[in-house]
PDB file of C-alpha atoms in Angstrom:
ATOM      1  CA  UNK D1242       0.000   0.000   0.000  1.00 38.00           C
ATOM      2  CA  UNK D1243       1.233   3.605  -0.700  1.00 38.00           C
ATOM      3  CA  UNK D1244       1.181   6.188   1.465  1.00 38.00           C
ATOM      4  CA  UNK D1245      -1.029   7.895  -0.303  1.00 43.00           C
ATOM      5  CA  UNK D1246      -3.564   4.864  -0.220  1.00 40.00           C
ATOM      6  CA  UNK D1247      -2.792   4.502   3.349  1.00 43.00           C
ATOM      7  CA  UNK D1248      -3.622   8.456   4.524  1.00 43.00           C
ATOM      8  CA  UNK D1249      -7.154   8.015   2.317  1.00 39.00           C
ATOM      9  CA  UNK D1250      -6.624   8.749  -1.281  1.00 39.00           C
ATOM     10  CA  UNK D1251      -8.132   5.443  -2.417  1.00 38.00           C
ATOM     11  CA  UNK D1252     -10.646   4.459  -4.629  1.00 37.00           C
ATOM     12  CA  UNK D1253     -14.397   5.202  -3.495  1.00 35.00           C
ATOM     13  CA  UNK D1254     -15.914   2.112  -1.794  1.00 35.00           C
ATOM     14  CA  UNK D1255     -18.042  -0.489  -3.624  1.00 36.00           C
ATOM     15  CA  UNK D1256     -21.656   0.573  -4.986  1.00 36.00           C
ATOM     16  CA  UNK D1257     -20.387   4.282  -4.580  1.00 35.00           C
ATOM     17  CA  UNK D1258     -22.136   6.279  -6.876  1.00 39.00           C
ATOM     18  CA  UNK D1259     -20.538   7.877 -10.039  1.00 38.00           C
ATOM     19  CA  UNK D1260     -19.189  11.048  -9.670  1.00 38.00           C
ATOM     20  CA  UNK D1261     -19.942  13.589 -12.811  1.00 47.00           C
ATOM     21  CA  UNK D1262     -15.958  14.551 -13.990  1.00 48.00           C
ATOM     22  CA  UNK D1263     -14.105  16.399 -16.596  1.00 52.00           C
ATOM     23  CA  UNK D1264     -10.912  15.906 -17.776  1.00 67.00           C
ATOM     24  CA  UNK D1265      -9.127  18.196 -15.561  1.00 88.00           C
ATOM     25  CA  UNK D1266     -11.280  18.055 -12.553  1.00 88.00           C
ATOM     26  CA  UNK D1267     -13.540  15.776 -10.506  1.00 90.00           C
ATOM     27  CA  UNK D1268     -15.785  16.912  -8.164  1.00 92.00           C
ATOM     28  CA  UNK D1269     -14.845  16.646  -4.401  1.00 91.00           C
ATOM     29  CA  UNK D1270     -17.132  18.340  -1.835  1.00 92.00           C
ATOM     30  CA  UNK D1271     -21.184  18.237  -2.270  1.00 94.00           C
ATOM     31  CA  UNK D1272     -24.001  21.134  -2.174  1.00 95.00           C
ATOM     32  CA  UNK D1273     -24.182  19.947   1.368  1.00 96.00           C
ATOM     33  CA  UNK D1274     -20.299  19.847   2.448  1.00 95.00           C
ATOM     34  CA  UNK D1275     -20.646  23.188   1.210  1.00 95.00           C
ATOM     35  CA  UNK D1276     -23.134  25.102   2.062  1.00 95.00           C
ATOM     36  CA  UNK D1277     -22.988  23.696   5.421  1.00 96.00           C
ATOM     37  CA  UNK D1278     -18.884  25.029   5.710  1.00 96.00           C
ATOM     38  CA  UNK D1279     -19.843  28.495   4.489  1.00 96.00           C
ATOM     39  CA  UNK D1280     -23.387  29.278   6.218  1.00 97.00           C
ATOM     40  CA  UNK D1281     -21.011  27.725   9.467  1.00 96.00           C
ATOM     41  CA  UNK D1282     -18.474  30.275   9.015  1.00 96.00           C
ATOM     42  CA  UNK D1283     -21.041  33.311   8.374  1.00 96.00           C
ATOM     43  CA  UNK D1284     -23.148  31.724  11.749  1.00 96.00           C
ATOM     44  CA  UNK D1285     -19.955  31.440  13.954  1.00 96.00           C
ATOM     45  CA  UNK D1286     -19.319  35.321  12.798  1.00 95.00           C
ATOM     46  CA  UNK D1287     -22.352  36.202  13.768  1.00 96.00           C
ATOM     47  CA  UNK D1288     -22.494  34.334  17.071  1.00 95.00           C
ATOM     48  CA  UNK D1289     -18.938  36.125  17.749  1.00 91.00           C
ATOM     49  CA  UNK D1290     -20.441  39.483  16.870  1.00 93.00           C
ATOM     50  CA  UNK D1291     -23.343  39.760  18.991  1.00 92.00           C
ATOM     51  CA  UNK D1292     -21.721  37.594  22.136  1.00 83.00           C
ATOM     52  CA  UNK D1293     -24.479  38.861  25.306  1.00 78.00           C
ATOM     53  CA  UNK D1294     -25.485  42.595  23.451  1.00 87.00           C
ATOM     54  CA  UNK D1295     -28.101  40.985  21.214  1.00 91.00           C
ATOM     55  CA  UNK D1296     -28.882  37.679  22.936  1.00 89.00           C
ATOM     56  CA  UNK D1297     -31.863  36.506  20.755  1.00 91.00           C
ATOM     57  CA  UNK D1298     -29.936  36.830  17.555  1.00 93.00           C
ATOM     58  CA  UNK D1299     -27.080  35.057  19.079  1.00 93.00           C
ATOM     59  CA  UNK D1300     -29.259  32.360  20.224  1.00 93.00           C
ATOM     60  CA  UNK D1301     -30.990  32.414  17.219  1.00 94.00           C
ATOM     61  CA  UNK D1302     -27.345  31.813  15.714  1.00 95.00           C
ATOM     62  CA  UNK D1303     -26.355  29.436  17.692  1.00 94.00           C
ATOM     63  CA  UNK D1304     -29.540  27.144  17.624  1.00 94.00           C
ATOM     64  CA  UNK D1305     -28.909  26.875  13.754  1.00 96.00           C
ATOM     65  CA  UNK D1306     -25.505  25.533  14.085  1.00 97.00           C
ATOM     66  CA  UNK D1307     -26.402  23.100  16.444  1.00 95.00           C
ATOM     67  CA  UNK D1308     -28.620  21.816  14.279  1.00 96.00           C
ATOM     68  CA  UNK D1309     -26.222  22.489  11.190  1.00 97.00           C
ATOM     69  CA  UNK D1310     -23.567  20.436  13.256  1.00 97.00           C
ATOM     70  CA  UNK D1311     -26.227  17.500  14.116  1.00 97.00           C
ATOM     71  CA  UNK D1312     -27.136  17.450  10.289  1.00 97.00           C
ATOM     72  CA  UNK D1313     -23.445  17.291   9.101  1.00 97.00           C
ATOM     73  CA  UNK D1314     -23.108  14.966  11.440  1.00 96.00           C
ATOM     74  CA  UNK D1315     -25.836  12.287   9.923  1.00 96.00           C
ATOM     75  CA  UNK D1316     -24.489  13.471   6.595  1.00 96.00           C
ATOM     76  CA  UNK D1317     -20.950  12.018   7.687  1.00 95.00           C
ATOM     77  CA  UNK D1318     -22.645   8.110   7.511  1.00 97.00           C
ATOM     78  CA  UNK D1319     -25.013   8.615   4.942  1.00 95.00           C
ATOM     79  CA  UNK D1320     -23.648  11.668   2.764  1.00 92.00           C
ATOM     80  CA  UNK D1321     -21.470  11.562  -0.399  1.00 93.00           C
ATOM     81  CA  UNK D1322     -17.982   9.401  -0.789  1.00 93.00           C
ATOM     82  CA  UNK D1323     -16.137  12.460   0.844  1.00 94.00           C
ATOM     83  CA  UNK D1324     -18.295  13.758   2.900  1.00 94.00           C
ATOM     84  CA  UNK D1325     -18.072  10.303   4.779  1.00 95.00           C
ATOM     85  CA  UNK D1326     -16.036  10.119   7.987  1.00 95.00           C
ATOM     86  CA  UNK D1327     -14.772   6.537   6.913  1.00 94.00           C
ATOM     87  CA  UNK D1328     -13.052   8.731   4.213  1.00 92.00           C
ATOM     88  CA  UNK D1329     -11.304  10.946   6.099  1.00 92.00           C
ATOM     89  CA  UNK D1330     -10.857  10.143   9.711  1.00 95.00           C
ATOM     90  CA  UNK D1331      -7.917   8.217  10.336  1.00 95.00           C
ATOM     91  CA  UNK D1332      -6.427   6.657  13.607  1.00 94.00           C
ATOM     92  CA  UNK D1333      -3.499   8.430  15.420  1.00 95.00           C
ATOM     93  CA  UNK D1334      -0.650   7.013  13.938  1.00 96.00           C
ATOM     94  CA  UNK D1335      -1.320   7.520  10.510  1.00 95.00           C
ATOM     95  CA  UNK D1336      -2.396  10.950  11.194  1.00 95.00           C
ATOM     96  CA  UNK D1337       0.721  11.578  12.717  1.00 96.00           C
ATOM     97  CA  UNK D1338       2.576   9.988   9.822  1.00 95.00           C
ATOM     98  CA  UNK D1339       1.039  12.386   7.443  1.00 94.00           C
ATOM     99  CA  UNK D1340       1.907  15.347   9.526  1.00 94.00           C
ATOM    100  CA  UNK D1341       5.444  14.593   9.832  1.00 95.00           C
ATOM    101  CA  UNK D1342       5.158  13.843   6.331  1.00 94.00           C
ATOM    102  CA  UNK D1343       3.684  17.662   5.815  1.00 92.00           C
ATOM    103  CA  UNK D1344       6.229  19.274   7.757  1.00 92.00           C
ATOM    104  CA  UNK D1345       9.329  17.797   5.803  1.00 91.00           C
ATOM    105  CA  UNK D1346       7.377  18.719   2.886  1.00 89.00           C
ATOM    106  CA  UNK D1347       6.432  15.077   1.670  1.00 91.00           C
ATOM    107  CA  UNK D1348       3.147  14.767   2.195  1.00 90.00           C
ATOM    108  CA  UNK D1349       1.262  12.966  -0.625  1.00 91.00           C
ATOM    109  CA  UNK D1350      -1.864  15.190  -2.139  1.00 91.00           C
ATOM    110  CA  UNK D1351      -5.216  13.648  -1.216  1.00 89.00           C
ATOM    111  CA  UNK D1352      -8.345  14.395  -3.021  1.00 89.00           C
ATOM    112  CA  UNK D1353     -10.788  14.701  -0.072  1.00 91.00           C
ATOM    113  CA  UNK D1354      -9.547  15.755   3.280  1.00 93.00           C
ATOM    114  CA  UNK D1355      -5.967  14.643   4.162  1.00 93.00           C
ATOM    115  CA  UNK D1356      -5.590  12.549   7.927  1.00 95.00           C
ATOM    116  CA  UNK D1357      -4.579  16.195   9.556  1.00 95.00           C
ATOM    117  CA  UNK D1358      -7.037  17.665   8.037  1.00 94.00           C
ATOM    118  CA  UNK D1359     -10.031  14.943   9.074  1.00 95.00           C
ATOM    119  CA  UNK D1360      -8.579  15.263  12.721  1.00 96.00           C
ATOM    120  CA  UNK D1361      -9.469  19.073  12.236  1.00 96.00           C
ATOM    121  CA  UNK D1362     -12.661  18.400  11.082  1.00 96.00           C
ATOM    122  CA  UNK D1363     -13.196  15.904  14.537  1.00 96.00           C
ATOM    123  CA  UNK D1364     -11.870  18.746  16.599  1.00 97.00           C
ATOM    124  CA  UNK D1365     -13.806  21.293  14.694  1.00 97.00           C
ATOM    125  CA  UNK D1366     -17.347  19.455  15.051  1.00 97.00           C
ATOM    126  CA  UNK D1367     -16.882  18.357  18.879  1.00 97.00           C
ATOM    127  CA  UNK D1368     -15.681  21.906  19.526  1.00 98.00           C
ATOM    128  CA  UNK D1369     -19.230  23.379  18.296  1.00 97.00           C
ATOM    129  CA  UNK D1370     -21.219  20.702  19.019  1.00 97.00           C
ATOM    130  CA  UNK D1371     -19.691  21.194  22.505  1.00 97.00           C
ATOM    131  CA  UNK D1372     -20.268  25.069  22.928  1.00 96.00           C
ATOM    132  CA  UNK D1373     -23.830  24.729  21.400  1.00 95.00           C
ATOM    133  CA  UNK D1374     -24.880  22.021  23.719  1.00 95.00           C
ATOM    134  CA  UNK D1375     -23.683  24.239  26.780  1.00 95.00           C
ATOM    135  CA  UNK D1376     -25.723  27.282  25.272  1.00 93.00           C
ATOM    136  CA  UNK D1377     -28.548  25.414  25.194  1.00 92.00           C
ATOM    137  CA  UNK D1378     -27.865  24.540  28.467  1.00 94.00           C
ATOM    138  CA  UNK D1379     -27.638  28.298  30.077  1.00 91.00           C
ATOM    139  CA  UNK D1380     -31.250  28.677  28.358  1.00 89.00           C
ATOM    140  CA  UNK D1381     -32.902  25.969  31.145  1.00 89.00           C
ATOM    141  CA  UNK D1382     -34.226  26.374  34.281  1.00 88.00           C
ATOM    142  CA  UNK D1383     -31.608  24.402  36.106  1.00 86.00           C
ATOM    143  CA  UNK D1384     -28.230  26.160  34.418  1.00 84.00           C
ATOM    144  CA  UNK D1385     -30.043  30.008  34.146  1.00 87.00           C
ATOM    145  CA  UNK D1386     -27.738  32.312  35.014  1.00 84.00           C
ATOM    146  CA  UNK D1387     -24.526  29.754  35.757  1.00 86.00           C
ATOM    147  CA  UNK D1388     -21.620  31.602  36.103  1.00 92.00           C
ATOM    148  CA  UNK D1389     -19.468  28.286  35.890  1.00 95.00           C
ATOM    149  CA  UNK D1390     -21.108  26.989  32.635  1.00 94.00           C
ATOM    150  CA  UNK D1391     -20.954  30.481  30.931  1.00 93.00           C
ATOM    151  CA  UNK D1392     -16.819  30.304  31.492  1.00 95.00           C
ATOM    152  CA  UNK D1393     -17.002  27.195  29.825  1.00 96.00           C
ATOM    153  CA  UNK D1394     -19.238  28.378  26.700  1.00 95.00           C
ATOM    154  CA  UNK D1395     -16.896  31.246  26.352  1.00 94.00           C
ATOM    155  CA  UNK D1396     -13.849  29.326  26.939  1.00 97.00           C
ATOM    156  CA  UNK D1397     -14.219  26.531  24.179  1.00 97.00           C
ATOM    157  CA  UNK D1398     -15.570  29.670  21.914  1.00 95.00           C
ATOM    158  CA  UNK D1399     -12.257  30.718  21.852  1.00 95.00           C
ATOM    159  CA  UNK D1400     -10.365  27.455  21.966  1.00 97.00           C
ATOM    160  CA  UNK D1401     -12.695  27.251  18.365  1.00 97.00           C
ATOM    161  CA  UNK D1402     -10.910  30.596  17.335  1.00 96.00           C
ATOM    162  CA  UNK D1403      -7.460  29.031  17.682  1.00 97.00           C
ATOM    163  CA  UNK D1404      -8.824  26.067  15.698  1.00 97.00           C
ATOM    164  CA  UNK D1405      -9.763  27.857  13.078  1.00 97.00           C
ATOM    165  CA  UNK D1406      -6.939  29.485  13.055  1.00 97.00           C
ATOM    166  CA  UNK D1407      -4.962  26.173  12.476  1.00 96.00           C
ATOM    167  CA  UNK D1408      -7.437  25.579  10.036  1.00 96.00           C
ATOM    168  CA  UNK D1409      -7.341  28.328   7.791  1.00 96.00           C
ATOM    169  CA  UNK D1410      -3.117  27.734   8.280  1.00 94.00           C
ATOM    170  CA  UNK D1411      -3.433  24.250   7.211  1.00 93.00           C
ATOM    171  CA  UNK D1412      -5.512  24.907   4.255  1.00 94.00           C
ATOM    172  CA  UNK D1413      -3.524  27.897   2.842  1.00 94.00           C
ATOM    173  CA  UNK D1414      -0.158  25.394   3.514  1.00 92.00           C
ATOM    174  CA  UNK D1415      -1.998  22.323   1.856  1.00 92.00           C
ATOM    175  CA  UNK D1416      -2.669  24.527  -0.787  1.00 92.00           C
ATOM    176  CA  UNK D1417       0.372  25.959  -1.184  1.00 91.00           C
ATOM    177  CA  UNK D1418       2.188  22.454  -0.653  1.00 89.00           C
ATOM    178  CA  UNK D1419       0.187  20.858  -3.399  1.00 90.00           C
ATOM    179  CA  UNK D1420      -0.401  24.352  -5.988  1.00 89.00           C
ATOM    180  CA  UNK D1421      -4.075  24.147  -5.920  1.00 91.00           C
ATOM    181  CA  UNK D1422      -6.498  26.431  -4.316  1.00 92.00           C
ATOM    182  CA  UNK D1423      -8.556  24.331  -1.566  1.00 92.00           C
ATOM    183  CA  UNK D1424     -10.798  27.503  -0.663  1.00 92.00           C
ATOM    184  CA  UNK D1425     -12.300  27.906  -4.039  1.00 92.00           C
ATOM    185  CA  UNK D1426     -12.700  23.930  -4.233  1.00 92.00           C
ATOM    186  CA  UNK D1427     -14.946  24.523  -0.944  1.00 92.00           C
ATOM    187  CA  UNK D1428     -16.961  27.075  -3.515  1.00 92.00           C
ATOM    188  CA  UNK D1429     -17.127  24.792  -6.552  1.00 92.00           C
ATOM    189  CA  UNK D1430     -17.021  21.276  -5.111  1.00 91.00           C
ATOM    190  CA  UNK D1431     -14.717  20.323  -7.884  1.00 91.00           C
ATOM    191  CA  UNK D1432     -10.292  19.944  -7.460  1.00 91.00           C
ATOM    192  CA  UNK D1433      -7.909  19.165 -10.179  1.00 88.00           C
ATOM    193  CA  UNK D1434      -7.973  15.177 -10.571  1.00 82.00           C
ATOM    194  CA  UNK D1435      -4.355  14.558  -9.948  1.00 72.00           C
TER     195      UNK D1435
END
């Protein structure tokens, strides 16, 4: 097995459906993948913007990317080849392997999310599924007014900042790594085929 094969650039799995390709591109990421990455980015914005000064649009916010997260969630069993978490999430080791790999400057291209990159994605979803769950929280009976579970909300918001951060540092050195321009593949769906 290649590296390559063995950090998730494989074939997609049997009774996959066909994906609609060009010559020079195939396409990657679905309407779901997405729409659900950029109306995330534009909700977490928002949620960041209006913090406690306008409380019903930030729960308002915040409700929709819980439910966002649930949905992408469901979408990583059932969705599209690489939308699939069996596509992308890899064990420790491997992921390790890749980054070491990505550091030296070795690290094979992958046409869906590279190992790093699916670990990201983990870290990403838990992160907001975690800081939604304890808004939700603050809005019962039992947790109103918590001073202890508002740290936490507000702490793992900003422990998100820092992972985007990485993630947005990752993508822009994937792309540069491998000359192709993963941001506008999360607007098209589609990446160069090889």
């Amino acid at each position: 097995m290649t590296t390559a094969e063995s950090v998730g650039a494989g074939a997609a799995p049997p009774g996959a459906a066909a994906v609609p390709e060009t010559s020079e591109t195939v396409r990657v990421w679905d309407p779901f993948v997405r729409v659900f990455h950029w109306s995330l980015v534009g909700l977490i914005a928002v949620t960041f913007v209006t913090g406690d000064r306008f409380e019903r649009m930030h729960i308002a916010a915040g409700s929709t990317i819980g439910v966002l997260v649930a949905l992408r969630l469901l979408w990583g069993f059932v969705g599209s080849h690489h939308a699939r978490f069996d596509d992308f999430v890899r064990g420790p080791r491997t992921t390790v392997a890749y980054a070491r790999a990505a550091l030296l400057g070795r690290a094979p291209r992958c046409l869906g999310h590279n190992p790093v990159g699916g670990a990201m994605i983990v870290a990403l979803l838990a992160t907001i599924a975690a800081i939604s769950i304890s808004g939700v929280l603050m809005t019962t009976d039992a947790f109103w007014g918590s001073q202890w579970l508002e740290d936490v909300h507000e702490a793992l918001a900003y422990a998100l900042l820092g992972l985007v951060a990485l993630h947005v540092a990752g993508v822009l050195a994937s792309s540069f790594a491998h000359g192709e321009n993963l941001v506008r593949a999360m607007v098209t769906g589609r990446k160069r085929r090889s």
